Amino acid sequence: MKEKFLKILLNPKYIFGVYLIISVVTAISKYLRGDYAINNYLIFKNVFFNTIHQKNLFIHYPDLYFDLNHYGVFFSALIAPFAMMPDWLGISLWNIANTFIFIYGIYKLPFSDSKKAIFGLLCLQEYITAALSLQFNVALTGLLLLSAVYIYERKEVKSVTAILIGIFVKIYGIVGLTQFFFIKNKTRFILSGIAIAVLFFVLPMAYSSPQFVIQCYSDWFQSIVEKNSENQVLGNMQDISLMGFVRRVLGDASISNLVFLAGGLPLFALPYIRIKQYKHYAFQLMILASTLLFLVLFSSSSESPTYIIAVVGVLIWFFLQKERTPLIIGLLVFVIIFTCFSTSDLFPKFVKENYIIKYSLKAVPCIVIWLRVTYELLTKDFEKNYSLN
């Protein structure tokens, strides 16, 4: 009985099946309860309908939903098939599609089946947090994984397509370009990227107009600038980042993002000086881990559902380790408890409101891991000290 249970537990097919089941259950439960997350889906589907009717995508429509849209006009093409379905079906299939991209990204990682299964189990809690909000972060994480894997597999067109989908939907996908130095055929990557970018740019024009689409990009930029300013508020549910942690501990919301980026970007870029390590897949994946963590830790838009991106980065770092010392295991446990479960019922409401949310403590374990990842990128021999098996 025990052996049979372990066989199931260590089989990624079963674990990935659980993900797909959860994607449907969370979507239907949110729909039936009329939960706030349904509002996210209403925003998404109306990106399509507002594009058709050439209505501003980035202003309030209180008769349709609350809050604002911050996704690009290209997103209207992705959400269109779901938007035209009844909400209960559209929501379910939307969550399934996001989940499929995510688990396919994990499946493509160069780890053993048992590692992939454990990988899926360890980020399940963070996945549920993201899936419950019906957001694009789940798919974005998968796209970033695929963009890196496809570069190693020398599938430049697939890689740049994954990156551009992320960019045209949520800007964040641009971090996929951190793998650019590892591309073998850079000419193919660049030329195909230009062609696909043009396609993505003009596609919404087919059901709106060129003038509308061009105006959308101007409006999108303005909405992102405004959102960044709104996020820098002490104690809200945004800015759960390294920047938010420092701002909240110091009690000063006015500290500019540029102050943090001035130190963070050079530190992030420093490992690229180790050109001799480029040929090792483990080094490329560790850069990916650093990228996923950096993306969340240095964004004022980071919220709890965003941490699916960072936790996947943590797990890539962990499964690359050839020797899992007590320190390595302890750091992973630190992340699982204080990042993955910090917003769950594991912590009393008083603790969550007065400490975890107030000081952005969910970010702290990931800050520690990112610094550790940076240290390893700068000092370790990736041929000897890391394993892909």
Short mmCIF file of C-alpha atoms in Angstrom, two decimals:
data_model
loop_
_atom_site.label_atom_id
_atom_site.label_comp_id
_atom_site.label_asym_id
_atom_site.label_seq_id
_atom_site.Cartn_x
_atom_site.Cartn_y
_atom_site.Cartn_z
CA MET A 1 0.00 0.00 0.00
CA LYS A 2 2.83 2.37 0.96
CA GLU A 3 4.76 1.58 -2.23
CA LYS A 4 1.65 2.16 -4.33
CA PHE A 5 1.07 5.54 -2.66
CA LEU A 6 4.68 6.59 -3.26
CA LYS A 7 4.43 5.47 -6.87
CA ILE A 8 1.45 7.77 -7.35
CA LEU A 9 3.03 10.60 -5.37
CA LEU A 10 6.20 10.52 -7.44
CA ASN A 11 4.45 10.28 -10.80
CA PRO A 12 4.12 13.74 -12.37
CA LYS A 13 1.14 12.61 -14.46
CA TYR A 14 -0.94 12.13 -11.32
CA ILE A 15 0.26 15.40 -9.78
CA PHE A 16 -0.42 17.33 -12.97
CA GLY A 17 -3.85 15.69 -13.09
CA VAL A 18 -4.52 17.07 -9.61
CA TYR A 19 -3.61 20.53 -10.91
CA LEU A 20 -6.15 20.30 -13.71
CA ILE A 21 -8.85 19.10 -11.33
CA ILE A 22 -8.10 21.96 -8.94
CA SER A 23 -8.24 24.45 -11.81
CA VAL A 24 -11.84 23.42 -12.54
CA VAL A 25 -12.90 23.16 -8.90
CA THR A 26 -11.52 26.60 -8.00
CA ALA A 27 -13.12 28.22 -11.04
CA ILE A 28 -16.56 26.70 -10.50
CA SER A 29 -16.49 27.40 -6.74
CA LYS A 30 -15.64 31.04 -7.39
CA TYR A 31 -18.41 31.31 -9.98
CA LEU A 32 -21.06 29.76 -7.75
CA ARG A 33 -20.08 31.93 -4.79
CA GLY A 34 -19.88 35.09 -6.87
CA ASP A 35 -16.49 35.66 -5.30
CA TYR A 36 -14.36 38.77 -5.88
CA ALA A 37 -12.09 36.76 -8.21
CA ILE A 38 -14.96 36.62 -10.70
CA ASN A 39 -14.38 40.35 -11.06
CA ASN A 40 -10.92 39.57 -12.48
CA TYR A 41 -12.49 37.37 -15.14
CA LEU A 42 -15.08 40.05 -15.95
CA ILE A 43 -12.24 42.50 -16.49
CA PHE A 44 -10.50 39.99 -18.76
CA LYS A 45 -13.52 39.14 -20.92
CA ASN A 46 -14.42 42.79 -21.35
CA VAL A 47 -10.98 43.53 -22.75
CA PHE A 48 -12.27 41.64 -25.78
CA PHE A 49 -15.70 43.26 -25.91
CA ASN A 50 -14.33 46.75 -25.27
CA THR A 51 -11.81 46.22 -28.05
CA ILE A 52 -14.56 45.24 -30.48
CA HIS A 53 -16.53 48.35 -29.55
CA GLN A 54 -13.33 50.44 -29.48
CA LYS A 55 -13.86 51.63 -25.94
CA ASN A 56 -10.98 52.67 -23.70
CA LEU A 57 -9.57 49.53 -22.06
CA PHE A 58 -8.05 51.28 -19.07
CA ILE A 59 -10.83 53.27 -17.45
CA HIS A 60 -13.49 52.31 -14.90
CA TYR A 61 -16.68 50.56 -16.01
CA PRO A 62 -18.58 50.29 -12.70
CA ASP A 63 -21.62 48.80 -14.42
CA LEU A 64 -19.49 45.86 -15.60
CA TYR A 65 -16.79 45.40 -12.92
CA PHE A 66 -14.78 47.21 -10.29
CA ASP A 67 -11.05 47.97 -10.45
CA LEU A 68 -9.13 48.57 -13.68
CA ASN A 69 -7.68 46.50 -16.49
CA HIS A 70 -3.89 46.56 -16.87
CA TYR A 71 -3.46 44.02 -19.68
CA GLY A 72 -2.53 45.04 -23.22
CA VAL A 73 -4.93 45.10 -26.18
CA PHE A 74 -3.34 41.91 -27.60
CA PHE A 75 -4.84 40.11 -24.61
CA SER A 76 -8.23 40.56 -26.26
CA ALA A 77 -7.23 37.94 -28.85
CA LEU A 78 -6.24 35.42 -26.17
CA ILE A 79 -9.35 35.87 -24.04
CA ALA A 80 -11.77 36.01 -27.01
CA PRO A 81 -12.66 32.27 -27.15
CA PHE A 82 -13.42 32.23 -23.42
CA ALA A 83 -15.25 35.58 -23.42
CA MET A 84 -17.80 34.33 -25.95
CA MET A 85 -18.77 31.36 -23.76
CA PRO A 86 -21.16 31.34 -20.81
CA ASP A 87 -19.22 32.64 -17.80
CA TRP A 88 -19.21 29.34 -15.91
CA LEU A 89 -17.64 27.57 -18.89
CA GLY A 90 -15.34 30.40 -19.90
CA ILE A 91 -13.96 30.72 -16.37
CA SER A 92 -13.35 26.98 -16.12
CA LEU A 93 -11.60 26.67 -19.47
CA TRP A 94 -9.61 29.84 -18.81
CA ASN A 95 -8.24 28.35 -15.59
CA ILE A 96 -7.54 25.03 -17.32
CA ALA A 97 -5.66 26.77 -20.15
CA ASN A 98 -3.50 28.74 -17.71
CA THR A 99 -2.82 25.61 -15.68
CA PHE A 100 -1.92 23.53 -18.72
CA ILE A 101 0.73 26.05 -19.82
CA PHE A 102 2.11 26.07 -16.28
CA ILE A 103 2.38 22.30 -15.86
CA TYR A 104 3.75 21.91 -19.39
CA GLY A 105 6.49 24.36 -18.43
CA ILE A 106 7.37 22.20 -15.41
CA TYR A 107 7.18 19.05 -17.55
CA LYS A 108 9.77 20.50 -19.96
CA LEU A 109 12.32 21.14 -17.20
CA PRO A 110 15.31 18.75 -17.36
CA PHE A 111 14.56 17.01 -14.06
CA SER A 112 13.63 13.40 -13.40
CA ASP A 113 9.96 12.44 -13.22
CA SER A 114 10.11 12.08 -9.44
CA LYS A 115 11.63 15.57 -9.12
CA LYS A 116 8.94 17.04 -11.37
CA ALA A 117 6.27 15.42 -9.22
CA ILE A 118 7.77 16.79 -6.00
CA PHE A 119 8.27 20.14 -7.73
CA GLY A 120 4.55 20.21 -8.48
CA LEU A 121 3.63 19.22 -4.92
CA LEU A 122 5.82 21.90 -3.35
CA CYS A 123 4.36 24.76 -5.37
CA LEU A 124 0.78 23.47 -5.16
CA GLN A 125 -0.22 25.85 -2.35
CA GLU A 126 1.08 28.87 -4.22
CA TYR A 127 -0.59 27.62 -7.38
CA ILE A 128 -3.93 27.41 -5.58
CA THR A 129 -3.50 31.00 -4.36
CA ALA A 130 -2.96 32.14 -7.96
CA ALA A 131 -5.66 29.92 -9.46
CA LEU A 132 -8.24 31.21 -6.99
CA SER A 133 -7.72 34.71 -8.36
CA LEU A 134 -8.13 33.49 -11.98
CA GLN A 135 -5.10 35.56 -12.98
CA PHE A 136 -2.64 35.24 -15.87
CA ASN A 137 0.33 34.77 -13.53
CA VAL A 138 0.00 30.97 -13.72
CA ALA A 139 0.34 30.97 -17.52
CA LEU A 140 3.03 33.66 -17.43
CA THR A 141 5.17 31.45 -15.19
CA GLY A 142 4.79 28.59 -17.64
CA LEU A 143 5.67 30.84 -20.58
CA LEU A 144 8.86 32.01 -18.86
CA LEU A 145 9.86 28.41 -18.18
CA LEU A 146 9.20 27.44 -21.78
CA SER A 147 11.08 30.44 -23.17
CA ALA A 148 14.23 29.31 -21.34
CA VAL A 149 13.85 25.60 -22.15
CA TYR A 150 13.25 26.31 -25.84
CA ILE A 151 16.42 28.39 -26.01
CA TYR A 152 18.42 25.43 -24.71
CA GLU A 153 16.63 23.15 -27.20
CA ARG A 154 17.54 25.61 -29.98
CA LYS A 155 13.89 26.28 -30.77
CA GLU A 156 14.28 30.02 -31.10
CA VAL A 157 10.91 30.70 -32.73
CA LYS A 158 9.00 28.97 -29.94
CA SER A 159 11.09 30.74 -27.32
CA VAL A 160 10.55 34.24 -28.68
CA THR A 161 6.84 33.52 -29.15
CA ALA A 162 6.51 32.61 -25.46
CA ILE A 163 8.39 35.76 -24.48
CA LEU A 164 6.32 38.03 -26.72
CA ILE A 165 3.01 36.66 -25.46
CA GLY A 166 4.14 37.62 -21.95
CA ILE A 167 5.26 41.07 -23.11
CA PHE A 168 2.13 41.89 -25.10
CA VAL A 169 -0.17 40.72 -22.31
CA LYS A 170 1.52 41.95 -19.15
CA ILE A 171 4.92 43.53 -19.96
CA TYR A 172 6.52 41.17 -17.39
CA GLY A 173 7.33 38.70 -20.15
CA ILE A 174 10.21 40.94 -21.15
CA VAL A 175 12.34 39.28 -18.46
CA GLY A 176 12.47 36.22 -20.73
CA LEU A 177 15.13 38.16 -22.65
CA THR A 178 17.52 37.54 -19.76
CA GLN A 179 18.27 34.24 -21.53
CA PHE A 180 19.31 36.06 -24.72
CA PHE A 181 23.04 35.50 -24.20
CA PHE A 182 22.52 31.74 -24.26
CA ILE A 183 20.87 31.71 -27.70
CA LYS A 184 22.87 29.89 -30.36
CA ASN A 185 21.12 31.34 -33.41
CA LYS A 186 20.52 34.94 -32.40
CA THR A 187 19.69 36.01 -35.95
CA ARG A 188 16.76 33.58 -36.15
CA PHE A 189 15.58 34.67 -32.71
CA ILE A 190 15.66 38.37 -33.60
CA LEU A 191 14.12 38.11 -37.07
CA SER A 192 11.35 35.77 -36.00
CA GLY A 193 10.77 37.97 -32.94
CA ILE A 194 10.28 41.03 -35.15
CA ALA A 195 7.84 39.18 -37.40
CA ILE A 196 5.82 37.78 -34.49
CA ALA A 197 5.80 41.14 -32.69
CA VAL A 198 4.35 42.80 -35.81
CA LEU A 199 1.72 40.06 -36.03
CA PHE A 200 0.76 40.51 -32.37
CA PHE A 201 0.62 44.28 -32.84
CA VAL A 202 -1.70 44.25 -35.85
CA LEU A 203 -3.89 41.27 -34.85
CA PRO A 204 -6.37 43.31 -32.70
CA MET A 205 -6.75 45.72 -35.61
CA ALA A 206 -8.65 42.98 -37.47
CA TYR A 207 -11.63 43.43 -35.13
CA SER A 208 -11.13 47.06 -34.05
CA SER A 209 -9.07 49.64 -35.95
CA PRO A 210 -5.42 50.71 -36.34
CA GLN A 211 -6.11 54.05 -34.65
CA PHE A 212 -7.72 52.36 -31.66
CA VAL A 213 -4.88 49.86 -31.18
CA ILE A 214 -2.21 52.54 -31.36
CA GLN A 215 -4.13 54.65 -28.84
CA CYS A 216 -4.41 51.57 -26.58
CA TYR A 217 -0.64 51.32 -26.25
CA SER A 218 -0.42 54.95 -25.20
CA ASP A 219 -3.22 54.45 -22.68
CA TRP A 220 -1.61 51.22 -21.45
CA PHE A 221 1.66 52.98 -20.68
CA GLN A 222 -0.16 55.68 -18.74
CA SER A 223 -2.16 53.11 -16.75
CA ILE A 224 1.02 51.25 -15.74
CA VAL A 225 2.64 54.49 -14.54
CA GLU A 226 -0.44 55.35 -12.49
CA LYS A 227 -0.73 51.85 -11.06
CA ASN A 228 2.88 51.94 -9.90
CA SER A 229 2.20 55.12 -7.94
CA GLU A 230 -0.97 53.67 -6.42
CA ASN A 231 0.83 50.50 -5.33
CA GLN A 232 3.35 52.35 -3.17
CA VAL A 233 1.03 52.57 -0.19
CA LEU A 234 1.92 51.22 3.23
CA GLY A 235 -0.13 48.24 4.35
CA ASN A 236 -2.14 47.51 1.19
CA MET A 237 -2.30 44.15 -0.63
CA GLN A 238 0.15 45.30 -3.32
CA ASP A 239 3.91 45.95 -3.16
CA ILE A 240 4.61 42.60 -1.48
CA SER A 241 8.21 42.84 -2.61
CA LEU A 242 11.70 43.63 -1.43
CA MET A 243 10.88 47.27 -2.05
CA GLY A 244 7.61 47.04 -0.15
CA PHE A 245 9.28 45.26 2.74
CA VAL A 246 11.88 48.03 3.15
CA ARG A 247 9.33 50.83 2.66
CA ARG A 248 7.00 49.34 5.27
CA VAL A 249 9.67 48.57 7.84
CA LEU A 250 10.96 52.15 7.52
CA GLY A 251 7.41 53.53 7.34
CA ASP A 252 8.24 55.60 4.26
CA ALA A 253 6.14 54.98 1.13
CA SER A 254 7.92 57.75 -0.77
CA ILE A 255 11.14 55.79 -1.36
CA SER A 256 11.38 55.48 -5.14
CA ASN A 257 11.63 52.16 -6.96
CA LEU A 258 14.70 53.58 -8.68
CA VAL A 259 16.60 53.52 -5.39
CA PHE A 260 16.15 49.75 -5.19
CA LEU A 261 16.69 49.10 -8.89
CA ALA A 262 19.94 51.07 -8.77
CA GLY A 263 21.33 48.37 -6.51
CA GLY A 264 19.27 45.39 -7.62
CA LEU A 265 19.85 45.54 -11.38
CA PRO A 266 23.67 45.59 -11.22
CA LEU A 267 23.61 42.73 -8.71
CA PHE A 268 21.24 40.78 -10.97
CA ALA A 269 23.41 41.43 -14.04
CA LEU A 270 26.77 40.68 -12.40
CA PRO A 271 26.71 36.88 -12.99
CA TYR A 272 26.72 37.49 -16.75
CA ILE A 273 30.44 38.25 -16.51
CA ARG A 274 31.01 34.49 -16.06
CA ILE A 275 30.95 33.76 -19.79
CA LYS A 276 32.63 30.36 -19.41
CA GLN A 277 29.63 29.14 -17.43
CA TYR A 278 27.15 29.98 -20.22
CA LYS A 279 27.48 26.52 -21.80
CA HIS A 280 26.15 24.75 -18.71
CA TYR A 281 22.39 24.24 -18.69
CA ALA A 282 22.41 24.41 -14.89
CA PHE A 283 23.84 27.95 -15.08
CA GLN A 284 21.15 28.98 -17.54
CA LEU A 285 18.44 27.57 -15.27
CA MET A 286 19.93 29.31 -12.25
CA ILE A 287 19.77 32.58 -14.18
CA LEU A 288 16.11 31.73 -14.83
CA ALA A 289 15.58 31.16 -11.09
CA SER A 290 17.17 34.53 -10.35
CA THR A 291 14.98 36.16 -13.02
CA LEU A 292 11.73 34.75 -11.63
CA LEU A 293 12.64 35.92 -8.13
CA PHE A 294 13.85 39.34 -9.30
CA LEU A 295 10.66 39.92 -11.29
CA VAL A 296 8.52 39.61 -8.17
CA LEU A 297 10.86 41.14 -5.60
CA PHE A 298 11.49 44.31 -7.60
CA SER A 299 7.92 45.07 -8.66
CA SER A 300 5.54 47.29 -6.71
CA SER A 301 2.69 45.41 -8.42
CA SER A 302 3.55 42.14 -6.68
CA GLU A 303 0.71 40.69 -4.64
CA SER A 304 0.09 37.32 -3.07
CA PRO A 305 -1.04 35.55 -6.30
CA THR A 306 2.11 36.82 -8.04
CA TYR A 307 4.30 34.61 -5.86
CA ILE A 308 3.67 31.54 -8.00
CA ILE A 309 6.40 33.09 -10.19
CA ALA A 310 8.90 33.52 -7.34
CA VAL A 311 8.24 30.12 -5.74
CA VAL A 312 8.92 28.35 -9.03
CA GLY A 313 12.23 30.21 -9.09
CA VAL A 314 12.97 28.94 -5.58
CA LEU A 315 12.20 25.36 -6.58
CA ILE A 316 14.43 25.51 -9.66
CA TRP A 317 17.26 26.63 -7.37
CA PHE A 318 16.50 23.82 -4.91
CA PHE A 319 16.32 21.00 -7.46
CA LEU A 320 19.54 22.09 -9.13
CA GLN A 321 21.45 21.43 -5.90
CA LYS A 322 23.63 18.32 -6.07
CA GLU A 323 23.97 18.25 -2.27
CA ARG A 324 21.00 19.32 -0.19
CA THR A 325 22.60 20.37 3.04
CA PRO A 326 20.61 21.24 6.19
CA LEU A 327 21.00 24.91 5.22
CA ILE A 328 19.55 24.33 1.74
CA ILE A 329 16.63 22.32 3.13
CA GLY A 330 16.10 24.87 5.90
CA LEU A 331 15.85 27.71 3.37
CA LEU A 332 13.27 25.77 1.37
CA VAL A 333 11.20 25.11 4.51
CA PHE A 334 11.47 28.84 5.30
CA VAL A 335 9.92 29.62 1.90
CA ILE A 336 7.20 26.98 2.15
CA ILE A 337 6.05 28.15 5.58
CA PHE A 338 6.46 31.93 5.43
CA THR A 339 5.83 32.54 1.71
CA CYS A 340 3.48 29.79 0.56
CA PHE A 341 1.41 29.45 3.74
CA SER A 342 1.72 32.93 5.24
CA THR A 343 -1.65 34.01 3.82
CA SER A 344 -3.40 30.72 4.65
CA ASP A 345 -5.26 29.67 7.80
CA LEU A 346 -1.98 28.27 9.12
CA PHE A 347 -1.38 31.76 10.49
CA PRO A 348 -3.91 33.52 12.75
CA LYS A 349 -5.72 36.50 11.25
CA PHE A 350 -4.11 38.81 13.80
CA VAL A 351 -0.62 37.75 12.68
CA LYS A 352 -1.46 38.06 8.99
CA GLU A 353 -2.95 41.54 9.29
CA ASN A 354 -0.52 43.06 11.78
CA TYR A 355 2.73 41.53 10.60
CA ILE A 356 2.67 39.54 7.35
CA ILE A 357 0.61 42.00 5.31
CA LYS A 358 1.65 45.13 7.17
CA TYR A 359 5.37 44.51 6.56
CA SER A 360 5.24 42.45 3.33
CA LEU A 361 6.82 39.53 5.20
CA LYS A 362 5.73 37.08 2.49
CA ALA A 363 8.62 38.47 0.46
CA VAL A 364 11.35 37.92 3.06
CA PRO A 365 12.17 34.22 2.40
CA CYS A 366 12.35 34.90 -1.33
CA ILE A 367 14.67 37.84 -0.71
CA VAL A 368 17.03 35.52 1.17
CA ILE A 369 16.87 32.90 -1.60
CA TRP A 370 17.52 35.47 -4.33
CA LEU A 371 20.64 36.65 -2.52
CA ARG A 372 21.72 33.01 -2.16
CA VAL A 373 21.08 32.37 -5.86
CA THR A 374 23.13 35.43 -6.78
CA TYR A 375 25.98 34.24 -4.57
CA GLU A 376 25.97 30.81 -6.23
CA LEU A 377 25.85 32.32 -9.71
CA LEU A 378 28.94 34.38 -8.89
CA THR A 379 31.02 31.70 -7.17
CA LYS A 380 30.05 28.13 -8.10
CA ASP A 381 31.29 25.83 -10.85
CA PHE A 382 28.11 24.72 -12.58
CA GLU A 383 29.73 21.70 -14.16
CA LYS A 384 30.72 20.17 -10.83
CA ASN A 385 28.29 21.43 -8.21
CA TYR A 386 24.86 21.06 -9.82
CA SER A 387 22.73 18.22 -11.11
CA LEU A 388 19.97 18.01 -13.72
CA ASN A 389 19.02 14.41 -12.92
#
